[in-house]
Amino acid sequence: MIKLFSLKQQKKDGEATPKVGNQKKASAAHLRITKDLNELNLPKTCNTEFSDPDDLLNFKLIICPDEGFYRGGKFTFSFKVGPNYPHEPPKVKCETQVYHPNIDLEGNVCLNILREDWKPVLTVNSIVYGLQYLFLEPNPEDPLNKEAAEVLQNNRRLFEQNVQKAMRGGHVGSVFFERCLK
Amino acid sequence: MDSPMSENNEDQQYPRRWNHIRKILERAGPFCHPNYEASPEVLNFVMTSCKILVIGAGGLGCELLKDLALMGFQKIDVIDMDTIDLSNLNRQFLFRRKDIGQSKAEVAANFINSRIPGCKVTPHFNRIQDFDEDFYRQFHIVVCGLDSIVARRWINGMLLSMLSYEENGELDQSTLIPMIDGGTEGFKGNARVILPGMSACVDCTLDLYPPQVTYPLCTIANTPRLPEHCIEYVKLIQWPKENPFDCAIDGDDPHHTNWIYEKSQDRANQFNIPGITYRLVQGVIKNIIPAVASTNAIIAAACATEVFKMATSCCLPLKNYMVFNDLDGIYTYTYEAEKKEDCLACSNVPKILEIENDNLKLQQLIDILCENESYQMKNPGLTTVHDGKTFTLYIPTVKSIEERTRENLKKTLSDLGLKNGSEILVADITNPNTLIFSLKFKSHS
Ligand SMILES: [Zn+2]
């Protein structure tokens, strides 16, 4: 400790601290997202889009399910990775209007690892798989769109028709959905 | 060196003003640091040279400024971006009713400067992010009284980024600025000493901070049971949908709080949930933790003592994490938080990568990383930082980035703006973390 400070004392008494050509370093969030992306292993139904390749913290994920209710559709999610990543999860929103029990019409997504079950060991890959799973197995138990959840629970056939109607572009009940077929 | 005494009228008027401090600094004793050399020079350093930065002029900050100034520190800077609110006045004792709406940093600095002769506190009505390394480098010690983890991590990251390492990988200690950090939450508090790069940093101990309480979105949306669920619903779903004031929620704006209060009340009525109060709404949207004046005073005193020990070396510093709790009796416990081997913030010491010169093409650099005995990478992704902005060199695993950075492979390092000493960040499957390499050119092109 003594050594530490006698050095400092000299340096700072002199006022003229030489400017070290130190560049500002990368944030922990940037280091971690670089790692996440380098290990990104997307299922064949998914793709990412970076509008600015230098900005790794904001990007889109496009999911085109090839089976299940949502086969043939194309759904875009926005990812915003904050400065506190991975201590906090990225903010994920669905940008495509979708008739889905776990996604509301404002694009909020009910996926446990995006909120209450997020842990810093999880990665972008974990979220991609979680989102993909939502399209394969929509879960009526944890509804965000209550009407859709009720239909799924009571009449799977009608639910399937409603999904198709919404994806082709049209009204389901009073809500209009824009076409999102691939 | 000039004696501080000669210039200060107050000190002539009260020659015994610093007697209590002198007893500590001008005598040896059994509790002294083994290498401590007692002398009047030490007080002189405290008073005339030592520069302290206090971050935060709130509950802890007011206490810290008072404590440090009364201990003899005379060159203190304080940063706080907040203004004074009525609810601060019960514990932030440097503020009066007439100060409401003014900058905390400025009012606190004026108060101390006029009350404690000789002390010069310089206020900065700013965010910590408004300043760069050149600003932070002027201080001997940084002491934080913050209520946000993000801000703590930011300053931690800043102090870590200012460290330089020798070529053999050893830390250049003259670049180290100790950070003393205090935190309180009701009747609980902690004080810790961080030697960036040497001891556990804020990120090493992130799991000590309880994650913010979050409720499942579907519970909030469909099966609320608690008043908090109703408030969260309005905050997360109704506000973005109705956008009543055409802006993001500002927890300090009473119109916003009122709107959320009324809508939460409606929703709570709908589900027969009791317990919505204006205070609770404020608490949920601002994430308020009740503050207790005595806890702040104790934690600030512990931090100020550590600043004093660090500045004078008169005593060994706290090693390194003290927790305090006076909810039921008084409890303290001190332990040594350990530096995490894989801490992204502090254990990532740049490795030197020696290459011929900046005529090397990026592809050749990648080949070196893959062929080098000690790295043997498989498919590395590379980024760098120019003037604080990140820049992607090449990431093979993400199609849309690969396509747009493929051209870089043929460019030379100099084309890409990489210089001797530039740092590149390399992620590869062969290592659990992104590695930092500092480029070293054997010759100049
Ligand atoms: Zn650390």
XYZ file of C-alpha atoms and ligand atoms in Angstrom:
628
model
C 0.000 0.000 0.000
C 2.774 2.400 0.940
C 4.479 1.743 -2.346
C 1.272 2.256 -4.221
C 0.758 5.648 -2.748
C 4.226 7.066 -2.776
C 4.164 6.483 -6.517
C 0.853 8.228 -6.864
C 1.921 11.100 -4.701
C 4.826 11.887 -6.964
C 2.767 11.608 -10.066
C -0.113 13.790 -9.003
C 1.851 16.431 -7.149
C 3.540 17.267 -10.410
C 0.195 18.210 -11.974
C 1.509 17.497 -15.476
C 0.269 13.971 -15.800
C 1.437 12.700 -19.171
C -1.488 11.650 -21.291
C -1.254 7.958 -21.986
C -2.551 7.130 -25.448
C -5.036 4.771 -23.895
C -8.083 4.103 -26.006
C -11.320 3.716 -24.149
C -11.887 0.052 -23.639
C -14.774 -2.161 -24.549
C -17.586 -2.542 -22.035
C -18.285 -5.851 -20.303
C -21.575 -5.968 -22.240
C -19.702 -5.649 -25.533
C -17.171 -8.340 -24.598
C -19.966 -10.684 -23.672
C -22.185 -10.041 -26.704
C -19.158 -10.590 -28.987
C -18.800 -13.983 -27.343
C -22.538 -14.737 -27.622
C -22.591 -13.883 -31.316
C -19.434 -15.805 -32.077
C -21.144 -18.844 -30.625
C -24.521 -18.171 -32.169
C -25.816 -21.415 -33.554
C -29.134 -20.613 -35.160
C -31.725 -23.226 -35.999
C -32.365 -23.248 -39.744
C -35.674 -21.443 -39.238
C -33.963 -18.392 -37.737
C -31.844 -15.557 -39.026
C -30.356 -12.388 -37.572
C -30.130 -8.958 -39.163
C -27.722 -6.262 -38.039
C -28.506 -2.906 -39.598
C -25.080 -1.684 -38.478
C -22.413 -4.420 -38.268
C -20.468 -2.273 -35.809
C -23.398 -2.134 -33.407
C -23.645 -5.605 -31.914
C -26.034 -4.463 -29.193
C -29.082 -3.846 -31.419
C -30.321 -6.361 -33.920
C -33.303 -8.263 -35.235
C -34.127 -11.944 -35.174
C -36.368 -13.364 -37.894
C -38.127 -16.641 -37.237
C -39.828 -18.573 -40.063
C -41.347 -21.656 -38.420
C -41.388 -24.754 -40.643
C -43.851 -26.730 -38.555
C -46.713 -26.179 -36.133
C -49.512 -23.613 -36.217
C -47.225 -20.865 -37.488
C -45.610 -22.753 -40.397
C -45.084 -20.412 -43.345
C -45.153 -17.227 -41.290
C -42.316 -14.759 -40.846
C -41.897 -13.045 -37.471
C -39.419 -10.327 -36.590
C -38.148 -9.672 -33.064
C -36.033 -6.707 -32.020
C -33.224 -7.256 -29.500
C -31.797 -4.417 -27.461
C -28.824 -5.423 -25.327
C -28.333 -2.921 -22.498
C -25.148 -1.805 -20.705
C -25.980 -4.120 -17.822
C -25.943 -7.265 -19.986
C -25.599 -10.110 -18.989
C -26.660 -9.051 -15.508
C -29.960 -8.058 -17.096
C -31.620 -9.769 -20.071
C -31.847 -8.045 -23.468
C -35.113 -6.268 -24.199
C -36.961 -8.302 -26.806
C -40.086 -7.194 -28.642
C -42.073 -8.851 -31.397
C -42.360 -6.391 -34.294
C -44.781 -8.523 -36.297
C -48.423 -8.484 -35.246
C -49.181 -12.042 -34.307
C -52.194 -13.928 -33.028
C -50.472 -15.818 -30.238
C -51.423 -16.609 -26.621
C -48.007 -15.541 -25.282
C -47.436 -12.415 -27.390
C -49.685 -9.392 -27.076
C -50.639 -6.919 -29.769
C -47.999 -4.423 -28.577
C -45.266 -7.001 -29.140
C -44.664 -7.894 -25.479
C -43.496 -11.472 -25.184
C -44.196 -13.715 -22.213
C -41.118 -15.895 -22.028
C -39.823 -16.640 -18.532
C -36.121 -16.263 -19.387
C -36.756 -12.746 -20.694
C -37.820 -11.629 -17.215
C -38.110 -13.514 -13.976
C -35.968 -16.517 -14.879
C -33.130 -14.686 -16.623
C -29.641 -15.687 -15.418
C -26.313 -14.259 -16.589
C -25.210 -17.715 -17.820
C -27.973 -17.621 -20.448
C -27.072 -16.291 -23.888
C -28.667 -14.883 -27.012
C -28.848 -18.485 -28.216
C -31.000 -19.471 -25.220
C -33.463 -16.720 -26.076
C -33.571 -17.704 -29.750
C -34.459 -21.280 -28.791
C -37.018 -20.041 -26.274
C -38.712 -17.882 -28.898
C -38.656 -20.640 -31.456
C -40.292 -22.957 -28.950
C -43.094 -20.434 -28.379
C -44.105 -20.885 -32.027
C -43.983 -24.661 -31.848
C -45.788 -24.940 -28.544
C -47.872 -21.871 -27.770
C -48.740 -22.095 -24.106
C -52.337 -21.264 -23.112
C -51.483 -21.565 -19.413
C -49.505 -18.296 -19.351
C -51.538 -16.069 -21.600
C -50.680 -12.549 -22.635
C -53.371 -12.548 -25.315
C -56.170 -14.038 -23.271
C -58.660 -14.431 -26.131
C -56.173 -16.412 -28.222
C -55.331 -18.560 -25.204
C -58.969 -19.396 -24.579
C -59.515 -20.396 -28.178
C -56.403 -22.578 -28.129
C -57.563 -24.279 -24.971
C -61.140 -24.900 -26.083
C -60.981 -25.339 -29.829
C -57.631 -26.133 -31.417
C -59.214 -26.300 -34.877
C -60.608 -22.774 -34.575
C -57.269 -21.584 -33.158
C -55.476 -22.971 -36.197
C -57.934 -21.206 -38.512
C -57.501 -17.933 -36.629
C -53.713 -18.168 -36.874
C -53.993 -18.791 -40.615
C -56.405 -15.888 -41.028
C -54.107 -13.551 -39.107
C -50.999 -14.637 -41.023
C -52.734 -14.145 -44.387
C -53.737 -10.668 -43.276
C -57.240 -10.070 -41.995
C -59.489 -9.712 -38.989
C -59.682 -12.118 -36.091
C -62.599 -10.824 -34.088
C -62.214 -7.071 -34.124
C -58.435 -7.074 -34.445
C -56.806 -6.587 -37.822
C -53.534 -8.416 -38.477
C -51.131 -7.540 -41.239
C -50.052 -10.261 -43.609
C -46.886 -11.988 -42.464
C -46.611 -15.016 -44.720
C -43.139 -15.638 -46.036
C 6.751 21.826 0.604
C 4.745 24.748 2.059
C 3.077 24.194 5.338
C -0.672 24.474 4.932
C -0.688 26.317 8.227
C 0.975 29.463 6.989
C -1.774 30.339 4.558
C -4.792 29.530 6.575
C -6.151 32.154 8.973
C -8.486 29.700 10.611
C -5.570 27.475 11.476
C -3.716 30.392 13.068
C -6.811 31.303 14.975
C -7.372 27.721 16.079
C -3.880 26.251 16.294
C -5.223 23.036 17.721
C -7.665 22.538 14.885
C -6.002 19.381 13.579
C -4.741 17.987 16.867
C -6.910 14.899 16.747
C -5.708 14.059 13.242
C -2.109 14.823 14.174
C -2.238 12.320 17.011
C -2.909 9.659 14.436
C -0.529 10.816 11.755
C 2.458 12.046 13.739
C 2.901 9.130 16.101
C 3.663 5.512 15.489
C 1.616 2.884 17.266
C 0.850 -0.812 17.422
C -1.995 -0.542 14.919
C 0.006 1.355 12.333
C 0.854 -0.095 9.008
C 4.293 -1.773 9.548
C 6.001 0.562 7.084
C 4.284 3.709 8.265
C 6.536 6.707 8.802
C 4.827 9.117 11.102
C 5.502 12.732 10.147
C 3.805 16.124 9.702
C 4.287 15.665 5.971
C 1.394 13.218 5.881
C -1.151 15.777 7.039
C 0.355 18.182 4.598
C -0.314 15.708 1.788
C -3.907 15.190 2.942
C -4.557 18.916 3.067
C -2.718 20.256 0.063
C -2.243 17.513 -2.507
C -4.639 14.654 -2.100
C -7.563 14.919 -4.518
C -10.708 12.989 -3.706
C -13.684 12.427 -5.961
C -17.024 11.857 -4.261
C -19.640 10.364 -6.560
C -23.163 11.096 -5.418
C -24.316 13.955 -3.188
C -27.356 12.215 -1.753
C -27.787 10.451 1.573
C -24.285 8.972 1.624
C -22.707 11.834 -0.319
C -23.711 14.545 2.191
C -22.251 12.499 5.035
C -19.089 11.726 3.071
C -18.435 15.354 2.160
C -18.845 16.456 5.778
C -16.660 13.615 7.103
C -13.869 14.113 4.570
C -13.800 17.889 4.967
C -13.622 17.621 8.755
C -10.774 15.092 8.430
C -8.651 17.642 6.621
C -9.189 16.826 2.957
C -9.369 20.118 1.149
C -9.422 19.194 -2.520
C -12.671 17.404 -3.099
C -14.773 17.137 -6.248
C -18.364 15.932 -6.167
C -20.525 14.694 -9.038
C -24.290 14.363 -8.907
C -26.828 14.779 -11.695
C -29.827 15.066 -9.358
C -31.683 18.062 -8.024
C -32.944 18.453 -4.487
C -36.409 17.125 -3.691
C -38.533 17.837 -0.623
C -38.300 14.189 0.419
C -34.476 14.437 0.675
C -34.479 16.976 3.480
C -34.923 14.567 6.388
C -31.461 13.055 5.923
C -29.529 14.992 3.302
C -28.617 17.578 5.891
C -26.631 19.918 3.646
C -29.905 20.931 1.978
C -32.636 23.294 3.152
C -36.144 23.952 1.953
C -34.995 26.965 -0.081
C -32.640 24.678 -2.042
C -35.386 22.490 -3.494
C -34.992 22.185 -7.254
C -31.305 23.109 -7.250
C -28.331 20.884 -8.026
C -27.376 18.603 -5.123
C -23.690 18.819 -6.027
C -23.677 22.628 -6.114
C -25.645 23.211 -2.923
C -23.617 20.586 -1.039
C -20.325 22.110 -2.232
C -21.368 25.634 -1.233
C -22.490 24.448 2.179
C -19.210 22.670 2.943
C -17.060 25.475 1.514
C -18.686 28.111 3.686
C -18.945 25.960 6.803
C -15.476 24.401 6.796
C -12.773 27.019 6.183
C -9.961 25.975 3.869
C -11.911 23.193 2.225
C -12.575 23.559 -1.476
C -15.286 21.325 -2.860
C -15.766 21.587 -6.627
C -19.253 20.554 -7.754
C -20.172 18.888 -11.034
C -23.866 18.932 -11.861
C -23.382 16.048 -14.307
C -23.709 12.387 -14.981
C -20.561 10.327 -14.365
C -20.723 9.347 -18.025
C -20.166 12.987 -19.033
C -16.486 12.706 -18.111
C -13.627 10.752 -19.637
C -10.391 9.231 -18.384
C -8.603 12.570 -18.354
C -11.037 13.804 -15.738
C -10.924 10.697 -13.565
C -7.137 10.390 -13.750
C -6.624 13.560 -11.691
C -7.905 11.919 -8.494
C -6.015 9.887 -5.909
C -9.096 8.140 -4.575
C -12.689 7.754 -5.744
C -15.408 7.243 -3.153
C -18.944 6.342 -4.172
C -22.258 6.862 -2.466
C -24.490 5.625 -5.258
C -27.850 3.939 -5.367
C -27.508 2.361 -8.781
C -25.679 -0.771 -9.822
C -25.313 0.477 -13.378
C -23.491 3.607 -12.196
C -21.248 1.561 -9.878
C -20.359 -0.777 -12.722
C -19.682 2.159 -14.994
C -17.187 3.819 -12.693
C -15.671 0.406 -11.883
C -15.222 -0.189 -15.626
C -13.750 3.281 -16.079
C -11.138 2.815 -13.339
C -10.269 -0.627 -14.716
C -9.905 0.738 -18.232
C -7.368 3.263 -16.978
C -4.967 0.589 -15.743
C -1.806 -0.014 -17.726
C 0.135 -3.208 -17.735
C 3.838 -3.757 -18.221
C 4.981 -5.957 -21.054
C 5.392 -8.880 -18.682
C 1.701 -8.541 -17.852
C 2.291 -6.907 -14.488
C 0.072 -4.062 -13.387
C 1.610 -0.590 -13.434
C 0.513 0.481 -9.957
C 0.879 4.164 -10.698
C -2.214 3.864 -12.927
C -4.353 2.442 -10.110
C -6.984 4.593 -8.429
C -8.543 2.961 -5.357
C -12.329 2.963 -5.187
C -14.163 3.023 -1.878
C -17.796 2.090 -2.295
C -20.650 2.473 0.159
C -24.203 1.298 -0.218
C -27.255 1.326 2.031
C -30.703 -0.142 1.882
C -32.902 0.679 4.861
C -31.159 -0.661 7.956
C -28.591 -2.597 5.944
C -25.410 -1.287 4.431
C -21.960 -2.163 3.191
C -18.608 -0.514 2.708
C -15.881 -1.935 0.548
C -12.421 -1.167 -0.740
C -11.612 -1.965 -4.341
C -8.105 -1.838 -5.745
C -8.984 -2.096 -9.430
C -7.101 -4.927 -11.077
C -5.777 -6.199 -7.728
C -8.769 -7.039 -5.569
C -12.386 -8.050 -6.200
C -14.187 -5.455 -8.302
C -17.877 -4.563 -8.545
C -18.408 -7.073 -11.347
C -16.634 -9.866 -9.431
C -19.355 -9.670 -6.795
C -22.370 -8.906 -8.963
C -24.283 -11.838 -7.506
C -24.300 -10.005 -4.160
C -26.756 -7.508 -5.575
C -30.204 -8.994 -5.463
C -31.763 -8.879 -8.910
C -34.551 -6.393 -9.243
C -37.873 -7.980 -8.360
C -39.614 -8.948 -11.584
C -42.965 -10.593 -12.002
C -43.901 -12.895 -14.885
C -45.473 -10.822 -17.631
C -48.456 -13.146 -17.964
C -49.232 -12.850 -14.238
C -49.147 -9.101 -14.538
C -51.360 -9.252 -17.614
C -53.942 -11.799 -16.530
C -53.796 -13.043 -12.995
C -52.652 -10.162 -10.816
C -52.758 -10.869 -7.086
C -50.621 -8.084 -5.606
C -50.963 -4.306 -5.831
C -47.448 -4.324 -7.369
C -48.767 -6.483 -10.225
C -51.340 -3.785 -11.032
C -48.762 -0.988 -10.984
C -46.363 -3.001 -13.144
C -49.208 -3.628 -15.589
C -49.842 0.089 -16.002
C -46.122 0.786 -16.234
C -45.238 -1.964 -18.723
C -48.354 -2.372 -20.826
C -50.805 0.498 -20.443
C -48.274 3.342 -20.539
C -46.570 2.326 -23.822
C -50.006 1.637 -25.344
C -51.755 4.871 -24.365
C -48.618 7.034 -24.155
C -50.490 9.673 -22.122
C -47.734 12.304 -22.059
C -45.931 11.370 -25.277
C -42.756 10.434 -23.445
C -41.141 7.810 -21.266
C -42.166 7.562 -17.618
C -40.435 10.129 -15.433
C -40.694 9.008 -11.827
C -40.090 12.574 -10.649
C -43.027 14.028 -12.539
C -46.123 14.060 -10.286
C -48.432 14.083 -13.349
C -46.938 10.794 -14.453
C -47.135 9.278 -10.986
C -50.731 10.414 -10.651
C -51.749 8.931 -13.975
C -50.165 5.590 -13.052
C -51.733 5.771 -9.597
C -55.236 6.264 -11.004
C -54.935 3.556 -13.654
C -53.427 1.116 -11.138
C -56.297 1.834 -8.788
C -58.802 1.056 -11.596
C -57.082 -2.204 -12.337
C -56.820 -3.173 -8.678
C -60.561 -2.518 -8.264
C -61.274 -4.737 -11.232
C -59.454 -7.638 -9.562
C -60.454 -6.774 -5.977
C -56.867 -6.187 -4.917
C -56.411 -3.869 -1.938
C -53.333 -1.859 -1.062
C -52.656 0.596 -3.900
C -51.249 3.790 -2.411
C -49.541 6.780 -3.990
C -46.366 5.950 -2.077
C -46.379 2.374 -3.308
C -46.801 3.593 -6.882
C -43.862 5.935 -6.413
C -41.852 3.121 -4.877
C -42.525 0.717 -7.751
C -41.890 3.151 -10.583
C -38.832 4.766 -9.063
C -37.593 1.603 -7.424
C -37.270 3.490 -4.163
C -35.526 1.837 -1.295
C -36.399 3.480 2.026
C -33.389 5.365 3.357
C -32.415 5.511 7.017
C -30.270 8.464 8.102
C -28.303 6.535 10.743
C -27.340 3.766 8.308
C -26.065 6.369 5.861
C -24.044 8.051 8.605
C -22.400 4.795 9.694
C -21.578 3.579 6.205
C -20.264 6.998 5.148
C -18.083 7.123 8.258
C -16.656 3.692 7.425
C -15.955 4.824 3.856
C -14.370 8.111 4.938
C -12.127 6.197 7.348
C -11.003 3.984 4.472
C -10.280 7.033 2.328
C -8.180 8.420 5.150
C -6.290 5.160 5.636
C -5.713 4.840 1.928
C -4.508 8.431 1.552
C -2.144 8.351 4.507
C -1.184 4.658 4.716
C -1.371 5.104 8.488
C -3.276 1.876 8.882
C -4.032 -1.211 6.811
C -7.130 -0.807 4.677
C -10.331 -2.761 5.150
C -9.940 -6.174 3.626
C -12.211 -5.688 1.815
C -15.998 -5.949 2.285
C -17.881 -4.926 5.414
C -21.561 -5.625 5.832
C -23.638 -3.842 8.423
C -27.146 -4.435 9.705
C -28.952 -2.736 12.584
C -32.449 -3.929 11.944
C -32.353 -5.986 15.121
C -29.393 -5.219 17.364
C -26.174 -4.264 15.601
C -24.284 -6.643 13.399
C -21.165 -6.196 11.307
C -19.052 -8.677 9.515
C -15.989 -8.168 7.360
C -14.704 -10.624 4.849
C -12.461 -10.686 1.838
C -14.492 -10.781 -1.360
C -12.482 -12.735 -3.889
C -11.398 -11.593 -7.287
C -13.137 -13.763 -9.845
C -10.785 -15.536 -12.209
C -13.190 -15.095 -15.098
C -14.514 -11.628 -14.250
C -15.257 -9.918 -17.536
C -14.442 -6.523 -16.093
C -11.174 -7.042 -14.205
C -9.605 -10.398 -15.038
C -9.391 -9.741 -18.697
C -5.830 -8.485 -18.812
C -4.793 -7.737 -22.391
C -2.384 -10.277 -23.832
C 0.428 -9.016 -26.003
C 0.246 -10.271 -29.576
C 3.513 -9.717 -31.388
C 3.279 -9.294 -35.139
C 5.600 -7.991 -37.818
C 3.956 -4.643 -38.647
C 0.714 -3.044 -39.793
C 1.151 -4.322 -43.358
C -0.284 -7.588 -42.124
C -3.699 -8.416 -43.569
C -6.571 -9.191 -41.227
C -6.794 -12.719 -42.669
C -3.139 -13.268 -41.779
C -3.796 -12.044 -38.256
C -6.627 -14.572 -37.926
C -4.309 -17.282 -39.263
C -1.799 -16.408 -36.552
C -4.491 -16.778 -33.863
C -5.476 -20.153 -35.290
C -1.933 -21.462 -35.762
C -0.226 -20.037 -32.674
C 0.656 -22.844 -30.262
C -0.818 -21.160 -27.227
C -4.136 -20.101 -28.809
C -5.026 -22.620 -31.565
C -8.320 -20.893 -32.227
C -10.968 -22.402 -34.474
C -13.196 -19.687 -35.846
C -12.483 -16.409 -34.090
C -14.669 -13.310 -34.264
C -12.836 -9.993 -33.915
C -13.887 -6.511 -32.889
C -11.999 -3.443 -31.735
C -12.688 -0.063 -30.120
C -11.838 3.264 -31.772
C -12.331 6.366 -29.621
C -14.828 4.614 -27.398
C -16.870 3.295 -30.343
C -16.940 -0.380 -31.156
C -15.965 -1.536 -34.601
C -16.502 -5.027 -35.983
C -13.485 -6.414 -37.834
C -14.862 -9.843 -38.731
C -17.448 -12.182 -37.247
C -17.726 -15.416 -39.230
C -20.679 -16.930 -37.380
C -23.338 -14.297 -38.083
C -24.302 -14.293 -41.745
C -25.406 -10.666 -42.059
C -22.221 -9.448 -40.345
C -19.946 -11.899 -42.133
C -21.155 -10.672 -45.513
C -20.446 -7.072 -44.663
C -17.099 -7.589 -42.930
C -15.655 -10.169 -45.376
C -13.948 -7.346 -47.297
C -11.924 -6.510 -44.174
C -10.063 -9.809 -44.429
C -8.097 -8.490 -47.407
C -7.341 -5.159 -45.782
C -4.142 -4.469 -43.876
C -4.191 -3.591 -40.206
C -3.206 -0.047 -41.077
C -6.184 0.195 -43.493
C -8.361 -0.859 -40.562
C -6.951 1.853 -38.324
C -5.073 -0.564 -36.044
C -1.866 0.793 -34.581
C 0.923 -0.410 -32.365
C -0.758 -0.827 -28.964
C -4.302 -1.099 -30.386
C -6.492 -3.629 -28.659
C -8.538 -6.250 -30.443
C -11.268 -8.330 -28.825
C -11.347 -11.937 -29.907
C -14.121 -14.437 -29.209
C -13.609 -18.071 -30.034
C -15.106 -21.396 -29.059
C -11.778 -22.377 -27.484
C -12.145 -19.861 -24.656
C -15.080 -19.177 -22.331
C -14.510 -15.417 -22.525
C -13.719 -12.836 -25.124
C -9.941 -12.279 -25.004
C -8.288 -8.892 -25.321
C -5.081 -8.676 -27.329
C -2.808 -5.685 -27.438
C -0.997 -5.519 -30.777
C 2.749 -5.086 -30.707
C 4.609 -4.417 -33.934
C 8.141 -5.739 -34.206
C 8.984 -3.152 -36.824
C 7.312 -0.109 -38.279
C 6.273 -0.185 -41.896
Zn -13.837 -8.162 -11.337
